[in-house]
Short mmCIF file of C-alpha atoms and ligand atoms in Angstrom, two decimals:
data_model
loop_
_atom_site.label_atom_id
_atom_site.label_comp_id
_atom_site.label_asym_id
_atom_site.label_seq_id
_atom_site.Cartn_x
_atom_site.Cartn_y
_atom_site.Cartn_z
CA MET A 1 -30.96 1.34 -7.70
CA SER A 2 -32.44 -1.87 -9.05
CA VAL A 3 -31.52 -4.93 -6.99
CA HIS A 4 -30.37 -6.63 -10.21
CA ARG A 5 -27.33 -4.39 -10.21
CA LEU A 6 -26.31 -5.58 -6.76
CA ALA A 7 -24.23 -8.55 -5.70
CA ARG A 8 -26.24 -11.47 -4.29
CA ARG A 9 -24.94 -10.67 -0.80
CA ALA A 10 -26.36 -7.14 -1.00
CA ALA A 11 -29.67 -7.73 -2.76
CA ASN A 12 -31.69 -8.36 0.41
CA LEU A 13 -30.10 -5.76 2.66
CA PRO A 14 -32.38 -3.11 4.23
CA THR A 15 -32.48 0.28 2.50
CA SER A 16 -33.28 2.21 5.68
CA PHE A 17 -30.62 3.69 7.93
CA PRO A 18 -30.08 2.03 11.32
CA ALA A 19 -31.92 3.27 14.44
CA PRO A 20 -30.37 6.01 16.65
CA HIS A 21 -26.86 4.97 17.44
CA PHE A 22 -25.88 6.36 20.84
CA PRO A 23 -27.88 5.46 23.92
CA SER A 24 -27.38 9.12 24.87
CA GLU A 25 -29.42 10.14 21.77
CA LEU A 26 -32.46 8.34 23.13
CA GLU A 27 -35.15 10.21 25.04
CA ALA A 28 -33.89 10.88 28.55
CA ASP A 29 -36.17 8.36 30.27
CA VAL A 30 -35.45 5.42 27.92
CA ILE A 31 -33.46 2.66 29.62
CA PRO A 32 -30.87 1.04 27.35
CA PHE A 33 -30.71 -2.65 28.32
CA ASP A 34 -30.05 -3.33 24.63
CA SER A 35 -26.73 -1.53 24.49
CA GLY A 36 -23.33 -3.25 24.45
CA PHE A 37 -21.70 0.15 24.98
CA ALA A 38 -19.17 0.64 27.77
CA ALA A 39 -20.27 2.51 30.90
CA PRO A 40 -19.36 6.13 30.02
CA GLN A 41 -17.44 6.69 33.27
CA LEU A 42 -15.19 3.73 32.38
CA LEU A 43 -13.93 5.26 29.15
CA PRO A 44 -10.32 6.02 30.19
CA ASP A 45 -8.77 9.45 29.91
CA LEU A 46 -6.26 8.89 27.12
CA THR A 47 -5.47 12.57 26.52
CA ASP A 48 -1.89 12.45 27.84
CA PHE A 49 -1.16 9.26 25.90
CA ALA A 50 -2.52 10.81 22.71
CA ILE A 51 -0.46 14.00 23.13
CA ALA A 52 2.67 12.03 23.96
CA ALA A 53 2.09 9.76 20.95
CA LEU A 54 1.79 12.71 18.59
CA ASN A 55 4.74 14.52 20.15
CA ALA A 56 7.23 11.68 20.33
CA HIS A 57 6.12 9.59 17.35
CA ARG A 58 4.90 12.06 14.75
CA GLU A 59 6.07 10.16 11.72
CA GLU A 60 5.01 6.75 13.01
CA THR A 61 1.53 7.92 14.00
CA LEU A 62 0.80 10.02 10.91
CA GLN A 63 2.27 7.92 8.09
CA TYR A 64 0.82 4.69 6.74
CA SER A 65 1.44 1.87 9.18
CA PRO A 66 2.47 -1.72 8.50
CA THR A 67 -0.61 -3.75 7.53
CA HIS A 68 0.01 -6.31 10.26
CA GLY A 69 0.30 -3.66 12.97
CA GLN A 70 2.99 -1.92 14.98
CA PRO A 71 5.77 -4.22 16.20
CA GLU A 72 5.67 -2.93 19.78
CA LEU A 73 1.93 -3.42 20.12
CA ARG A 74 2.19 -6.91 18.66
CA GLY A 75 5.04 -7.67 21.06
CA TRP A 76 3.08 -6.44 24.07
CA LEU A 77 0.00 -8.36 22.99
CA SER A 78 1.95 -11.58 22.55
CA ASP A 79 3.35 -11.08 26.09
CA LEU A 80 -0.19 -10.52 27.40
CA MET A 81 -1.45 -13.66 25.70
CA ASN A 82 1.55 -15.66 26.91
CA GLU A 83 0.81 -14.57 30.49
CA ASP A 84 -2.61 -16.04 29.72
CA GLY A 85 -1.16 -19.46 28.87
CA CYS A 86 -0.33 -19.16 25.16
CA ALA A 87 3.05 -19.65 23.47
CA LEU A 88 3.08 -16.94 20.82
CA THR A 89 5.56 -14.64 19.12
CA PRO A 90 4.68 -11.25 17.65
CA ASP A 91 4.46 -13.03 14.27
CA HIS A 92 1.39 -14.86 15.54
CA LEU A 93 -0.46 -11.54 15.76
CA LEU A 94 -2.31 -9.37 13.29
CA ILE A 95 -3.74 -6.02 14.41
CA VAL A 96 -7.24 -5.40 13.04
CA ASN A 97 -9.95 -2.76 13.35
CA GLY A 98 -11.88 -4.53 16.10
CA ALA A 99 -13.08 -8.11 16.51
CA LYS A 100 -15.73 -7.87 13.80
CA HIS A 101 -13.05 -6.91 11.30
CA GLY A 102 -10.99 -9.89 12.46
CA LEU A 103 -13.99 -12.16 11.92
CA GLU A 104 -14.60 -10.80 8.46
CA LEU A 105 -10.96 -11.35 7.49
CA ILE A 106 -11.09 -14.90 8.80
CA CYS A 107 -14.22 -15.50 6.73
CA ARG A 108 -12.37 -14.20 3.67
CA LEU A 109 -9.59 -16.64 4.45
CA LEU A 110 -11.71 -19.73 5.04
CA LEU A 111 -15.15 -19.52 3.43
CA ASP A 112 -16.49 -20.17 -0.02
CA GLU A 113 -20.16 -19.93 -0.97
CA GLY A 114 -22.02 -23.07 0.06
CA ASP A 115 -19.70 -23.86 2.99
CA THR A 116 -21.12 -24.48 6.43
CA VAL A 117 -20.33 -22.76 9.70
CA VAL A 118 -21.11 -24.06 13.19
CA VAL A 119 -22.56 -21.54 15.62
CA THR A 120 -24.14 -21.93 19.02
CA ALA A 121 -27.89 -21.51 19.38
CA PRO A 122 -28.07 -18.70 20.44
CA THR A 123 -24.99 -16.86 19.13
CA TYR A 124 -23.62 -13.31 18.87
CA PHE A 125 -26.12 -11.79 16.48
CA THR A 126 -23.74 -9.42 14.70
CA ALA A 127 -21.59 -12.35 13.61
CA ILE A 128 -24.55 -13.88 11.75
CA PRO A 129 -24.71 -11.34 8.89
CA ILE A 130 -20.92 -11.42 8.57
CA PHE A 131 -21.04 -15.18 7.95
CA ARG A 132 -24.19 -14.88 5.88
CA SER A 133 -22.56 -12.40 3.50
CA PHE A 134 -20.16 -15.18 2.50
CA GLY A 135 -23.07 -17.34 1.33
CA VAL A 136 -22.71 -20.04 3.97
CA ASP A 137 -25.20 -22.35 5.65
CA PHE A 138 -25.37 -22.66 9.43
CA ILE A 139 -25.27 -25.63 11.74
CA GLU A 140 -26.69 -24.58 15.09
CA VAL A 141 -25.67 -26.41 18.25
CA GLY A 142 -27.21 -26.02 21.68
CA GLN A 143 -25.29 -25.07 24.80
CA ASP A 144 -25.67 -25.20 28.56
CA ALA A 145 -23.98 -23.55 31.52
CA HIS A 146 -20.69 -25.25 30.48
CA GLY A 147 -20.79 -23.95 26.92
CA ILE A 148 -21.37 -25.47 23.51
CA ASP A 149 -22.72 -29.05 23.59
CA VAL A 150 -19.73 -30.86 22.06
CA ALA A 151 -21.33 -34.33 22.24
CA ALA A 152 -24.38 -33.06 20.34
CA LEU A 153 -22.12 -31.45 17.75
CA ASP A 154 -20.20 -34.69 17.34
CA SER A 155 -23.38 -36.71 16.64
CA LEU A 156 -24.70 -34.03 14.32
CA LEU A 157 -21.49 -34.11 12.30
CA ASP A 158 -21.58 -37.93 12.18
CA ALA A 159 -25.14 -37.80 10.86
CA ARG A 160 -24.18 -35.25 8.23
CA ALA A 161 -21.16 -37.31 7.14
CA GLN A 162 -23.45 -40.35 6.74
CA GLN A 163 -25.59 -38.27 4.40
CA GLY A 164 -22.48 -37.47 2.37
CA LEU A 165 -22.40 -33.81 3.47
CA ALA A 166 -19.05 -32.02 3.76
CA ALA A 167 -17.63 -31.15 7.18
CA PRO A 168 -18.15 -27.53 8.25
CA LYS A 169 -15.31 -25.10 7.63
CA LEU A 170 -15.33 -23.44 11.00
CA ILE A 171 -16.81 -23.46 14.47
CA TYR A 172 -17.48 -19.96 15.80
CA ASN A 173 -17.60 -19.69 19.56
CA VAL A 174 -17.48 -17.18 22.40
CA ALA A 175 -16.03 -19.30 25.19
CA ASP A 176 -15.83 -16.60 27.89
CA PHE A 177 -19.01 -14.80 29.01
CA HIS A 178 -20.87 -15.71 25.88
CA ASN A 179 -22.97 -13.10 24.13
CA PRO A 180 -25.92 -13.46 24.78
CA THR A 181 -25.98 -16.21 27.44
CA GLY A 182 -23.08 -15.09 29.66
CA ALA A 183 -21.96 -18.74 29.95
CA THR A 184 -18.27 -19.65 30.18
CA MET A 185 -17.06 -22.97 28.78
CA SER A 186 -15.59 -25.42 31.26
CA LEU A 187 -12.06 -26.71 30.76
CA GLU A 188 -13.34 -30.20 29.88
CA ARG A 189 -15.66 -28.82 27.22
CA ARG A 190 -12.86 -26.72 25.77
CA GLN A 191 -10.60 -29.75 25.55
CA ALA A 192 -13.39 -31.81 23.98
CA LEU A 193 -14.13 -29.11 21.40
CA ILE A 194 -10.49 -28.89 20.37
CA ALA A 195 -10.24 -32.70 20.16
CA LEU A 196 -13.35 -32.76 17.95
CA ALA A 197 -12.03 -30.01 15.69
CA ASP A 198 -8.58 -31.61 15.46
CA ALA A 199 -10.04 -35.01 14.63
CA ARG A 200 -12.36 -33.64 11.94
CA GLY A 201 -10.09 -30.97 10.49
CA ILE A 202 -12.33 -28.03 11.39
CA THR A 203 -10.99 -24.59 12.36
CA ILE A 204 -12.22 -23.04 15.62
CA VAL A 205 -12.71 -19.27 15.70
CA GLU A 206 -12.52 -18.12 19.30
CA ASP A 207 -14.00 -14.65 19.84
CA THR A 208 -12.87 -13.23 23.21
CA PRO A 209 -14.08 -9.64 23.74
CA TYR A 210 -15.04 -10.21 27.39
CA ARG A 211 -12.17 -12.46 28.45
CA ARG A 212 -10.58 -9.94 30.81
CA VAL A 213 -13.92 -8.54 31.97
CA ARG A 214 -14.04 -11.29 34.62
CA PHE A 215 -15.13 -10.11 38.05
CA GLU A 216 -15.62 -13.43 39.78
CA GLY A 217 -14.41 -17.05 39.69
CA GLU A 218 -11.33 -18.67 38.16
CA THR A 219 -10.05 -17.91 34.68
CA VAL A 220 -10.29 -20.93 32.38
CA PRO A 221 -7.51 -21.36 29.78
CA SER A 222 -8.45 -19.89 26.42
CA LEU A 223 -9.02 -22.25 23.51
CA LYS A 224 -5.86 -20.78 21.97
CA ALA A 225 -3.86 -21.70 25.09
CA LEU A 226 -5.07 -25.31 24.76
CA ASP A 227 -4.45 -25.49 21.01
CA ARG A 228 -1.49 -27.66 19.99
CA ASN A 229 -2.07 -27.91 16.24
CA GLY A 230 -2.92 -24.42 15.02
CA THR A 231 -6.62 -25.33 15.01
CA VAL A 232 -7.73 -22.20 16.86
CA LEU A 233 -7.87 -18.72 15.34
CA HIS A 234 -8.21 -16.37 18.29
CA VAL A 235 -9.88 -12.97 17.95
CA GLY A 236 -9.32 -10.31 20.63
CA THR A 237 -10.37 -6.69 20.99
CA PHE A 238 -9.94 -3.64 23.20
CA SER A 239 -13.60 -2.71 22.74
CA LYS A 240 -14.99 -4.16 25.93
CA LEU A 241 -11.97 -3.76 28.16
CA VAL A 242 -10.82 -0.26 27.14
CA ALA A 243 -13.06 1.55 24.64
CA PRO A 244 -14.98 0.41 21.56
CA GLY A 245 -14.33 3.67 19.68
CA LEU A 246 -10.63 2.83 19.46
CA ARG A 247 -11.52 0.16 16.87
CA ILE A 248 -8.47 -1.95 17.56
CA GLY A 249 -8.43 -5.71 17.97
CA TRP A 250 -6.22 -8.62 16.96
CA VAL A 251 -6.13 -12.07 15.48
CA ALA A 252 -3.75 -14.66 16.96
CA ALA A 253 -2.92 -17.61 14.72
CA ASP A 254 0.03 -19.47 13.22
CA PRO A 255 2.39 -17.17 11.28
CA GLU A 256 1.51 -18.70 7.89
CA ILE A 257 -2.17 -17.92 8.58
CA ILE A 258 -1.27 -14.39 9.67
CA ALA A 259 0.82 -13.93 6.50
CA ARG A 260 -2.21 -14.81 4.37
CA LEU A 261 -4.53 -12.61 6.42
CA ILE A 262 -2.14 -9.68 5.88
CA ARG A 263 -2.64 -10.12 2.12
CA LEU A 264 -6.42 -10.06 2.58
CA LYS A 265 -6.40 -6.95 4.81
CA SER A 266 -6.91 -4.12 2.38
CA ASP A 267 -7.52 -1.21 4.76
CA GLY A 268 -4.11 0.45 4.46
CA GLY A 269 -3.21 -0.57 8.03
CA SER A 270 -5.11 -0.02 11.28
CA SER A 271 -4.69 3.48 12.72
CA PRO A 272 -1.06 3.85 13.87
CA LEU A 273 -2.02 6.71 16.18
CA VAL A 274 -4.53 4.60 18.03
CA GLN A 275 -2.15 1.64 18.17
CA ARG A 276 0.51 3.86 19.75
CA ILE A 277 -1.98 5.26 22.28
CA ILE A 278 -3.10 1.75 23.28
CA TYR A 279 0.45 0.51 23.57
CA GLU A 280 1.54 3.38 25.83
CA PHE A 281 -1.64 3.09 27.93
CA GLY A 282 -1.24 -0.69 28.16
CA ARG A 283 2.32 -0.42 29.45
CA SER A 284 1.47 2.26 32.00
CA PRO A 285 0.33 1.63 35.58
CA ALA A 286 -3.00 3.19 34.55
CA PHE A 287 -3.91 0.01 32.64
CA ALA A 288 -4.11 -2.34 35.64
CA ALA A 289 -5.99 0.31 37.62
CA HIS A 290 -8.41 0.69 34.72
CA ILE A 291 -9.10 -3.04 34.56
CA GLU A 292 -9.83 -3.12 38.28
CA ARG A 293 -12.38 -0.31 37.89
CA VAL A 294 -14.00 -2.05 34.93
CA GLN A 295 -14.37 -5.23 36.94
CA ALA A 296 -15.75 -3.44 40.00
CA VAL A 297 -18.33 -1.38 38.09
CA TYR A 298 -19.67 -4.28 36.02
CA ARG A 299 -19.75 -6.57 39.02
CA GLU A 300 -21.91 -4.06 40.88
CA ARG A 301 -24.25 -3.75 37.89
CA ARG A 302 -24.43 -7.51 37.41
CA ASP A 303 -25.39 -7.91 41.07
CA ARG A 304 -27.96 -5.16 40.77
CA ILE A 305 -29.67 -6.58 37.71
CA VAL A 306 -29.71 -10.15 39.06
CA GLU A 307 -31.28 -8.94 42.32
CA ALA A 308 -33.81 -6.81 40.47
CA VAL A 309 -34.88 -9.63 38.14
CA ARG A 310 -35.21 -12.10 41.02
CA ARG A 311 -37.30 -9.58 42.96
CA GLU A 312 -39.50 -8.30 40.10
CA ILE A 313 -39.83 -11.29 37.74
CA PRO A 314 -39.46 -14.40 39.92
CA ALA A 315 -40.81 -16.64 37.14
CA ALA A 316 -37.77 -15.81 34.98
CA GLU A 317 -34.73 -18.04 35.14
CA ILE A 318 -31.60 -15.93 35.11
CA ALA A 319 -28.17 -17.21 34.16
CA VAL A 320 -25.69 -15.39 36.43
CA PRO A 321 -22.45 -14.65 34.54
CA GLU A 322 -19.04 -14.31 36.21
CA GLY A 323 -18.07 -11.54 33.81
CA GLY A 324 -19.04 -9.78 30.62
CA TYR A 325 -21.93 -7.42 29.89
CA TYR A 326 -25.12 -9.52 29.67
CA VAL A 327 -27.71 -11.58 31.46
CA TRP A 328 -29.91 -14.04 29.56
CA LEU A 329 -33.40 -14.61 30.83
CA THR A 330 -35.44 -17.72 30.21
CA LEU A 331 -39.12 -16.92 30.57
CA PRO A 332 -41.79 -19.58 31.04
CA SER A 333 -42.00 -21.57 27.80
CA HIS A 334 -45.33 -20.11 26.61
CA ILE A 335 -44.08 -16.50 26.83
CA ASP A 336 -42.90 -14.90 23.57
CA GLY A 337 -39.75 -12.82 24.15
CA ASP A 338 -40.51 -10.73 21.04
CA VAL A 339 -43.84 -9.65 22.50
CA VAL A 340 -42.30 -8.84 25.88
CA THR A 341 -39.56 -6.84 24.11
CA ALA A 342 -42.12 -4.83 22.10
CA LEU A 343 -44.18 -4.07 25.21
CA ALA A 344 -41.06 -3.14 27.16
CA ALA A 345 -40.11 -0.69 24.38
CA GLU A 346 -43.53 0.96 24.81
CA ALA A 347 -42.65 1.33 28.49
CA LYS A 348 -39.33 2.87 27.38
CA VAL A 349 -37.07 -0.04 28.21
CA ASN A 350 -34.98 -1.19 25.27
CA LEU A 351 -33.77 -4.77 25.24
CA ILE A 352 -33.11 -7.47 22.68
CA ALA A 353 -35.46 -10.39 22.11
CA GLY A 354 -33.81 -13.79 22.31
CA SER A 355 -34.97 -14.68 18.78
CA THR A 356 -32.47 -12.14 17.40
CA PHE A 357 -29.60 -14.38 18.48
CA PHE A 358 -30.45 -17.43 16.42
CA ALA A 359 -28.90 -17.93 13.00
CA THR A 360 -32.18 -19.39 11.70
CA PRO A 361 -34.95 -17.95 13.86
CA GLY A 362 -38.60 -18.77 13.40
CA ALA A 363 -41.11 -21.47 14.04
CA GLY A 364 -39.33 -24.02 11.83
CA ASN A 365 -36.22 -24.13 14.03
CA ALA A 366 -36.62 -26.30 17.11
CA ARG A 367 -33.30 -24.95 18.36
CA ALA A 368 -34.64 -21.39 18.47
CA PRO A 369 -37.06 -21.17 21.39
CA ARG A 370 -38.83 -17.83 21.66
CA ASN A 371 -38.98 -17.45 25.44
CA HIS A 372 -35.70 -15.59 25.95
CA ILE A 373 -34.59 -12.00 26.30
CA ARG A 374 -31.12 -10.48 26.73
CA LEU A 375 -30.46 -7.62 29.12
CA SER A 376 -27.23 -5.68 29.01
CA TYR A 377 -26.11 -4.10 32.27
CA SER A 378 -23.00 -2.33 30.96
CA TYR A 379 -24.48 1.06 30.10
CA ALA A 380 -27.47 1.45 32.41
CA THR A 381 -26.73 3.00 35.82
CA PRO A 382 -27.69 1.07 38.98
CA GLU A 383 -30.73 3.34 39.39
CA GLN A 384 -31.75 2.77 35.76
CA ILE A 385 -31.32 -0.96 36.30
CA ASP A 386 -33.85 -0.96 39.16
CA GLU A 387 -36.32 1.21 37.25
CA GLY A 388 -35.81 -0.67 33.97
CA VAL A 389 -36.44 -4.08 35.51
CA ARG A 390 -39.52 -2.72 37.31
CA ARG A 391 -40.93 -1.52 33.97
CA LEU A 392 -39.91 -4.76 32.26
CA ALA A 393 -41.78 -6.70 34.94
CA GLY A 394 -44.90 -4.69 34.07
CA ALA A 395 -44.51 -5.63 30.40
CA TYR A 396 -43.93 -9.25 31.38
CA ARG A 397 -47.05 -9.37 33.57
CA SER A 398 -49.20 -7.94 30.83
CA VAL A 399 -48.19 -10.92 28.68
CA ALA A 400 -48.13 -13.59 31.41
CA GLY A 401 -51.37 -12.41 33.01
N1 PMP B 1 -17.75 -10.34 19.46
C1 PMP B 1 -18.65 -10.39 20.44
C2 PMP B 1 -19.06 -11.71 20.99
C3 PMP B 1 -19.21 -9.20 20.94
O1 PMP B 1 -20.13 -9.26 21.91
C4 PMP B 1 -18.79 -7.97 20.41
C5 PMP B 1 -19.34 -6.65 20.89
N2 PMP B 1 -20.67 -6.57 21.12
C6 PMP B 1 -17.84 -7.97 19.40
C7 PMP B 1 -17.33 -9.17 18.94
C8 PMP B 1 -17.43 -6.69 18.73
O2 PMP B 1 -16.14 -6.35 18.99
P1 PMP B 1 -15.45 -5.12 18.23
O3 PMP B 1 -16.04 -3.86 18.78
O4 PMP B 1 -14.04 -5.29 18.58
O5 PMP B 1 -15.71 -5.26 16.76
#
């Protein structure tokens, strides 16, 4: 079909199908450090919950469901978030088909073509095309071990205002175990970010897929828990804590925002069967036991990959996360992460080059250094982690000399 028939947002999209989807479809000896999939042994056995849901709730699970989600699930989720420092009612919650769906709906609510969006440099790469499809420009802000650099953002926004440019519409951030850096924002930074957003009238979108995948250190209050003025739209998901195939997440925001989002959600309601299964699983003793296993397995893998990188690639700086799925490596400044990634792929280790995580990659962007790579430790077994890092070190040495 001629591109002239397509909408602007679709004209430049690839016409090829994506690469093999499941890590298990790869050749047996390929090591998937690129995959954000859950460890297969951590996918919970939901059989009994599914059977019980279909037996006891046939009509509820097989009819259309309310667009905003099942009342009991929304009630349980508001309790969970209130235990985590929020003050929500079920009317603050909208059930969506995973975090990405929540993000897309929020974009539909807030963004017009030509608006600007603040993202960290680097940021979660799958969010970039979602924002881009709404025809927005990006403002990229650096970050350190304490999260997004709020002071730098403040000066940047002052400079833009002096040039007569409009304030951005939203700030997108992953405050807990950032993807890709693994960094968690400090309390002070969180407070400063909210103060900045409040003062300038900018909405914060807090994306929290890893929040409960913490295996070390103290939980820091979520941005939503610190929000007093309805500035924060919080996006949650069961993908990383329970199972990504469930495709259930949520948005937490003021009820008048939720009411508008309901009108924009045109999917006929998220699967009522899956919502019922999650609700029954979440209320059962199996849920807490599951979370403990998740934390233990990922902690072991995090330790393993950190040790392996320190042993095999001592020149790499590794940010050690207290939770989540990823480690972010900073290679010496003259090393190109894209080249290392390509050579690693030849050695059958898949990973993601750091350049993928910048909204405007390339030589023109001083905020997009090329000497990074992201390794995921969620799917690879401890043995694969050792072998994968050994092969990666070979690829690194062939570039570094
Ligand atoms: N946000 C971030 C920061 C993520 O890392 C991921 C998963 N890789 C998601 C959202 C996707 O979540 P979901 O599966 O719920 O769409």
